[in-house]
Amino acid sequence: MTARKSEAPDPNVAGQAAPEADLTGWSAAPFTAAGFTYDVYRKGDGPGVVLIPEMPGLHPGVLALGNHLVDNGFTVAAPSLFGTPGAPALSLGAMGTLVRGCVAKEFAAFATNADRPVARWLRALARDLNEQTPGKGVGVIGQCFTGGFALAAAVDDSVLAPVLSQPSLPLPLTPKQRRDPGLSEGELKIIEQRAATEGLCAMGLRFTQDPMVPGERFKTLKDRLGDAFEVIEIDSAPGNPDGLGRMAHSVLTDQVREVDGHPAYEARKRVVEFLTERLAAQ
């Protein structure tokens, strides 16, 4: 699926900023599993969604996305895997957070065919959230550095709606890394089986010119999952009709402008629809 193309950039978007929020209303508690302990911020009522932050952490854009999901009837559990919750996305500490994440063994930022340790922790968190919330199962949204973690989490039966927003690991420095789906072959085979026998579906989002999220990665996933992998690609090529810059990256946070027809806004709407369709109680 390719996001809507308008005839010309919408003048209502000019000067708008992406939505942001703070930690108001969120409660935090540590969660331990698979040998790791991270604080998890929770808010809302309804079916559960694990919202995994992008680098450099639970910044105001991620918190705004969490609030949007809460406003649409979901319980959100947002783990703080790195960085300082509530801190701005652009800060003096952001580069240090990225560097630490790249060398941390639980993220395996450069490894191909990787069974990343943090995925086991996220599967445990998804099971815990599923036990505490209504609905048929939970959704998981991964973004950027954590995008592929959402699909790896769906190895667990509790996960019914994985969303991969601009999945950037492994960092795409070589052709092999560019093609890598972001999870191990063993994990992907389980996802394939669940898609074939249980009707599991996943969603992926990217900007077409984003060098951090190569098209080859989505091709790998599409070749393996077929119609079970819904793809939203937003045109960010030079001269694109929405005036998106060549560095457009974060589909659900810093590129969103809350104007009908804006492609990132429409993509966010589709994510909410997908979660609602997949998680609604029977």
Short mmCIF file of C-alpha atoms in Angstrom, two decimals:
data_model
loop_
_atom_site.label_atom_id
_atom_site.label_comp_id
_atom_site.label_asym_id
_atom_site.label_seq_id
_atom_site.Cartn_x
_atom_site.Cartn_y
_atom_site.Cartn_z
CA MET A 1 0.00 0.00 0.00
CA THR A 2 1.29 3.45 -0.87
CA ALA A 3 0.08 6.38 1.19
CA ARG A 4 -2.14 9.00 -0.39
CA LYS A 5 -0.52 11.45 -2.79
CA SER A 6 -1.98 14.94 -2.88
CA GLU A 7 -1.81 17.33 -5.79
CA ALA A 8 0.21 19.88 -3.82
CA PRO A 9 1.48 20.34 -0.26
CA ASP A 10 -1.40 21.25 2.04
CA PRO A 11 -0.99 24.85 3.21
CA ASN A 12 -2.70 23.92 6.49
CA VAL A 13 0.37 21.83 7.36
CA ALA A 14 2.80 24.72 7.06
CA GLY A 15 4.08 25.79 10.44
CA GLN A 16 2.45 22.89 12.29
CA ALA A 17 4.48 20.87 14.73
CA ALA A 18 4.24 17.19 15.50
CA PRO A 19 2.13 16.35 18.58
CA GLU A 20 3.99 16.14 21.88
CA ALA A 21 3.04 15.24 25.47
CA ASP A 22 4.59 14.80 28.89
CA LEU A 23 4.36 12.09 31.53
CA THR A 24 1.14 13.40 33.06
CA GLY A 25 -1.18 10.51 33.91
CA TRP A 26 1.37 7.76 33.30
CA SER A 27 2.28 5.38 36.14
CA ALA A 28 5.62 3.58 36.18
CA ALA A 29 6.75 0.30 37.74
CA PRO A 30 9.67 -2.05 37.07
CA PHE A 31 9.05 -5.24 35.12
CA THR A 32 11.52 -8.13 35.26
CA ALA A 33 11.76 -11.01 32.82
CA ALA A 34 14.38 -12.91 30.80
CA GLY A 35 17.16 -11.55 32.97
CA PHE A 36 16.34 -7.86 32.39
CA THR A 37 14.48 -5.21 34.38
CA TYR A 38 13.06 -2.05 32.81
CA ASP A 39 10.51 0.48 34.00
CA VAL A 40 7.19 0.27 32.18
CA TYR A 41 4.89 3.29 31.92
CA ARG A 42 1.18 2.44 31.77
CA LYS A 43 -1.97 4.37 30.99
CA GLY A 44 -5.49 3.80 29.72
CA ASP A 45 -8.20 1.15 29.60
CA GLY A 46 -9.17 -1.37 26.98
CA PRO A 47 -7.19 -3.83 24.85
CA GLY A 48 -3.45 -3.73 25.44
CA VAL A 49 -0.74 -2.24 23.24
CA VAL A 50 2.96 -2.41 24.03
CA LEU A 51 4.43 0.84 22.67
CA ILE A 52 8.19 0.43 22.32
CA PRO A 53 9.98 3.79 22.11
CA GLU A 54 12.28 4.92 19.36
CA MET A 55 15.65 6.49 20.05
CA PRO A 56 16.42 8.31 22.28
CA GLY A 57 13.58 6.97 24.47
CA LEU A 58 10.13 7.91 25.75
CA HIS A 59 10.39 11.41 24.33
CA PRO A 60 7.40 13.80 24.03
CA GLY A 61 6.52 12.53 20.54
CA VAL A 62 6.31 8.91 21.70
CA LEU A 63 4.26 9.96 24.72
CA ALA A 64 1.86 11.83 22.42
CA LEU A 65 1.44 8.68 20.35
CA GLY A 66 0.74 6.78 23.56
CA ASN A 67 -1.87 9.32 24.60
CA HIS A 68 -3.47 9.05 21.15
CA LEU A 69 -3.77 5.28 21.58
CA VAL A 70 -5.24 5.76 25.06
CA ASP A 71 -7.75 8.26 23.64
CA ASN A 72 -8.76 5.59 21.12
CA GLY A 73 -9.59 3.07 23.81
CA PHE A 74 -6.37 1.15 24.45
CA THR A 75 -4.30 0.35 27.51
CA VAL A 76 -0.72 1.30 26.68
CA ALA A 77 2.39 -0.18 28.28
CA ALA A 78 5.47 1.77 27.20
CA PRO A 79 8.79 0.31 28.37
CA SER A 80 11.72 2.62 29.02
CA LEU A 81 14.49 0.63 27.34
CA PHE A 82 16.92 3.55 27.05
CA GLY A 83 17.20 7.27 27.65
CA THR A 84 15.36 9.49 30.12
CA PRO A 85 11.54 9.32 30.03
CA GLY A 86 10.03 12.67 29.09
CA ALA A 87 13.30 14.17 27.86
CA PRO A 88 13.26 15.93 24.46
CA ALA A 89 14.14 13.87 21.41
CA LEU A 90 16.86 16.35 20.52
CA SER A 91 19.04 16.79 23.58
CA LEU A 92 22.68 16.68 24.61
CA GLY A 93 22.27 13.12 25.83
CA ALA A 94 20.57 11.72 22.72
CA MET A 95 23.78 10.78 20.89
CA GLY A 96 25.15 9.03 23.96
CA THR A 97 21.93 7.04 24.26
CA LEU A 98 22.24 5.95 20.63
CA VAL A 99 25.86 4.89 21.04
CA ARG A 100 25.08 2.88 24.16
CA GLY A 101 22.17 1.22 22.41
CA CYS A 102 24.35 0.25 19.46
CA VAL A 103 26.81 -1.64 21.65
CA ALA A 104 24.32 -3.16 24.11
CA LYS A 105 24.12 -6.95 23.82
CA GLU A 106 20.34 -7.01 24.30
CA PHE A 107 19.78 -5.01 21.09
CA ALA A 108 22.46 -6.51 18.79
CA ALA A 109 22.26 -3.46 16.55
CA PHE A 110 24.54 -4.75 13.79
CA ALA A 111 23.84 -8.48 13.89
CA THR A 112 21.96 -10.29 11.14
CA ASN A 113 19.77 -13.34 11.79
CA ALA A 114 19.71 -12.21 15.41
CA ASP A 115 17.60 -13.58 18.23
CA ARG A 116 17.81 -10.36 20.25
CA PRO A 117 17.60 -10.87 24.04
CA VAL A 118 15.28 -7.88 24.49
CA ALA A 119 12.68 -9.65 22.34
CA ARG A 120 12.29 -12.32 25.02
CA TRP A 121 11.66 -9.61 27.62
CA LEU A 122 9.11 -7.94 25.35
CA ARG A 123 7.26 -11.22 24.83
CA ALA A 124 6.97 -11.58 28.59
CA LEU A 125 5.68 -8.01 28.87
CA ALA A 126 3.10 -8.71 26.14
CA ARG A 127 1.88 -11.81 28.02
CA ASP A 128 1.63 -9.83 31.24
CA LEU A 129 -0.31 -7.03 29.55
CA ASN A 130 -2.62 -9.53 27.86
CA GLU A 131 -3.48 -11.07 31.24
CA GLN A 132 -4.50 -7.66 32.58
CA THR A 133 -6.51 -6.30 29.66
CA PRO A 134 -9.63 -7.24 27.69
CA GLY A 135 -9.63 -8.23 24.04
CA LYS A 136 -8.34 -11.24 22.13
CA GLY A 137 -4.67 -10.35 22.55
CA VAL A 138 -2.33 -7.38 22.44
CA GLY A 139 -0.67 -5.20 19.87
CA VAL A 140 3.00 -4.23 19.80
CA ILE A 141 4.35 -1.12 18.08
CA GLY A 142 8.09 -0.87 17.49
CA GLN A 143 9.74 2.23 16.08
CA CYS A 144 13.10 2.91 14.45
CA PHE A 145 15.73 1.15 16.60
CA THR A 146 12.98 -1.06 18.03
CA GLY A 147 10.84 -1.48 14.92
CA GLY A 148 11.72 -5.12 14.30
CA PHE A 149 11.21 -5.99 17.96
CA ALA A 150 7.46 -5.77 17.37
CA LEU A 151 7.52 -8.67 14.92
CA ALA A 152 9.89 -10.68 17.11
CA ALA A 153 7.44 -10.22 19.98
CA ALA A 154 4.74 -11.90 17.87
CA VAL A 155 6.46 -15.24 18.39
CA ASP A 156 4.28 -15.24 21.50
CA ASP A 157 0.64 -16.18 20.99
CA SER A 158 -0.54 -13.17 23.01
CA VAL A 159 0.59 -10.78 20.25
CA LEU A 160 -2.01 -10.40 17.50
CA ALA A 161 -1.09 -7.05 15.96
CA PRO A 162 2.61 -6.26 15.47
CA VAL A 163 3.37 -2.86 13.87
CA LEU A 164 6.86 -2.16 12.53
CA SER A 165 7.32 1.58 12.11
CA GLN A 166 10.56 2.44 10.27
CA PRO A 167 12.41 -0.68 11.55
CA SER A 168 16.11 0.20 11.43
CA LEU A 169 17.94 -2.84 12.87
CA PRO A 170 20.24 -4.26 11.90
CA LEU A 171 21.76 -0.93 10.93
CA PRO A 172 21.84 -1.16 7.11
CA LEU A 173 25.53 -0.83 6.36
CA THR A 174 25.93 -3.85 4.08
CA PRO A 175 23.66 -5.54 1.50
CA LYS A 176 23.11 -8.43 3.93
CA GLN A 177 22.07 -6.07 6.70
CA ARG A 178 19.77 -4.20 4.29
CA ARG A 179 17.95 -7.43 3.44
CA ASP A 180 17.78 -8.70 7.01
CA PRO A 181 14.21 -8.68 8.41
CA GLY A 182 15.31 -7.66 11.91
CA LEU A 183 14.74 -10.98 13.65
CA SER A 184 16.18 -14.47 13.56
CA GLU A 185 15.25 -17.10 10.99
CA GLY A 186 13.80 -19.25 13.76
CA GLU A 187 11.57 -16.40 14.95
CA LEU A 188 10.49 -15.56 11.40
CA LYS A 189 9.52 -19.17 10.73
CA ILE A 190 7.22 -19.08 13.75
CA ILE A 191 5.68 -15.84 12.47
CA GLU A 192 5.16 -17.45 9.04
CA GLN A 193 3.44 -20.42 10.66
CA ARG A 194 1.21 -18.20 12.76
CA ALA A 195 0.27 -16.19 9.65
CA ALA A 196 -0.59 -19.36 7.75
CA THR A 197 -2.50 -21.20 10.48
CA GLU A 198 -3.80 -18.49 12.82
CA GLY A 199 -4.33 -15.54 10.51
CA LEU A 200 -1.65 -13.40 12.18
CA CYS A 201 -1.12 -10.11 10.34
CA ALA A 202 1.62 -7.51 10.67
CA MET A 203 2.00 -3.95 9.43
CA GLY A 204 5.11 -2.09 8.27
CA LEU A 205 5.58 1.64 7.67
CA ARG A 206 8.43 3.56 6.07
CA PHE A 207 9.32 6.60 4.00
CA THR A 208 10.50 5.60 0.56
CA GLN A 209 13.81 7.49 0.72
CA ASP A 210 14.70 6.68 4.32
CA PRO A 211 18.25 5.25 4.23
CA MET A 212 17.79 3.72 7.68
CA VAL A 213 14.89 1.55 6.52
CA PRO A 214 15.87 0.06 3.17
CA GLY A 215 13.22 -1.20 0.82
CA GLU A 216 15.05 -4.53 0.69
CA ARG A 217 14.05 -5.18 4.32
CA PHE A 218 10.36 -4.80 3.54
CA LYS A 219 10.78 -6.93 0.41
CA THR A 220 12.20 -9.74 2.55
CA LEU A 221 9.23 -9.56 4.89
CA LYS A 222 6.72 -9.29 2.04
CA ASP A 223 8.28 -12.29 0.27
CA ARG A 224 8.03 -14.35 3.46
CA LEU A 225 4.65 -13.20 4.79
CA GLY A 226 2.77 -12.22 1.63
CA ASP A 227 -0.65 -10.70 2.27
CA ALA A 228 -0.12 -11.11 6.02
CA PHE A 229 2.30 -8.15 5.85
CA GLU A 230 0.50 -4.86 5.16
CA VAL A 231 2.90 -2.22 3.90
CA ILE A 232 2.48 1.55 4.00
CA GLU A 233 5.21 3.39 2.12
CA ILE A 234 5.07 7.18 2.06
CA ASP A 235 6.64 8.99 -0.88
CA SER A 236 9.55 11.11 0.32
CA ALA A 237 11.39 11.40 -3.00
CA PRO A 238 12.52 14.84 -4.19
CA GLY A 239 9.51 16.81 -5.40
CA ASN A 240 7.03 14.58 -3.57
CA PRO A 241 3.53 16.08 -3.47
CA ASP A 242 3.46 16.47 0.31
CA GLY A 243 6.69 18.40 0.61
CA LEU A 244 8.34 15.80 2.84
CA GLY A 245 12.06 16.21 3.37
CA ARG A 246 14.61 13.62 2.35
CA MET A 247 15.38 12.94 6.03
CA ALA A 248 11.79 12.01 6.92
CA HIS A 249 12.04 8.99 9.21
CA SER A 250 9.63 8.67 12.15
CA VAL A 251 6.25 7.92 10.59
CA LEU A 252 4.12 7.93 13.75
CA THR A 253 5.80 10.70 15.74
CA ASP A 254 7.81 13.64 14.40
CA GLN A 255 6.40 13.50 10.86
CA VAL A 256 2.74 13.55 11.91
CA ARG A 257 0.78 16.72 11.20
CA GLU A 258 -2.78 16.44 12.42
CA VAL A 259 -4.42 17.49 9.17
CA ASP A 260 -6.70 15.17 7.21
CA GLY A 261 -4.93 13.89 4.13
CA HIS A 262 -1.42 14.33 5.47
CA PRO A 263 0.24 10.95 4.74
CA ALA A 264 1.77 10.38 8.18
CA TYR A 265 -1.50 11.37 9.84
CA GLU A 266 -3.39 8.97 7.59
CA ALA A 267 -0.85 6.25 8.38
CA ARG A 268 -1.41 6.80 12.11
CA LYS A 269 -5.17 6.48 11.51
CA ARG A 270 -4.61 3.17 9.73
CA VAL A 271 -2.49 1.86 12.62
CA VAL A 272 -5.34 2.59 15.04
CA GLU A 273 -7.79 0.85 12.69
CA PHE A 274 -5.48 -2.16 12.43
CA LEU A 275 -5.14 -2.45 16.20
CA THR A 276 -8.89 -2.06 16.66
CA GLU A 277 -9.69 -4.71 14.05
CA ARG A 278 -7.20 -7.22 15.42
CA LEU A 279 -7.74 -6.74 19.16
CA ALA A 280 -11.44 -6.05 19.61
CA ALA A 281 -13.12 -8.56 21.90
CA GLN A 282 -15.40 -11.04 20.17
#
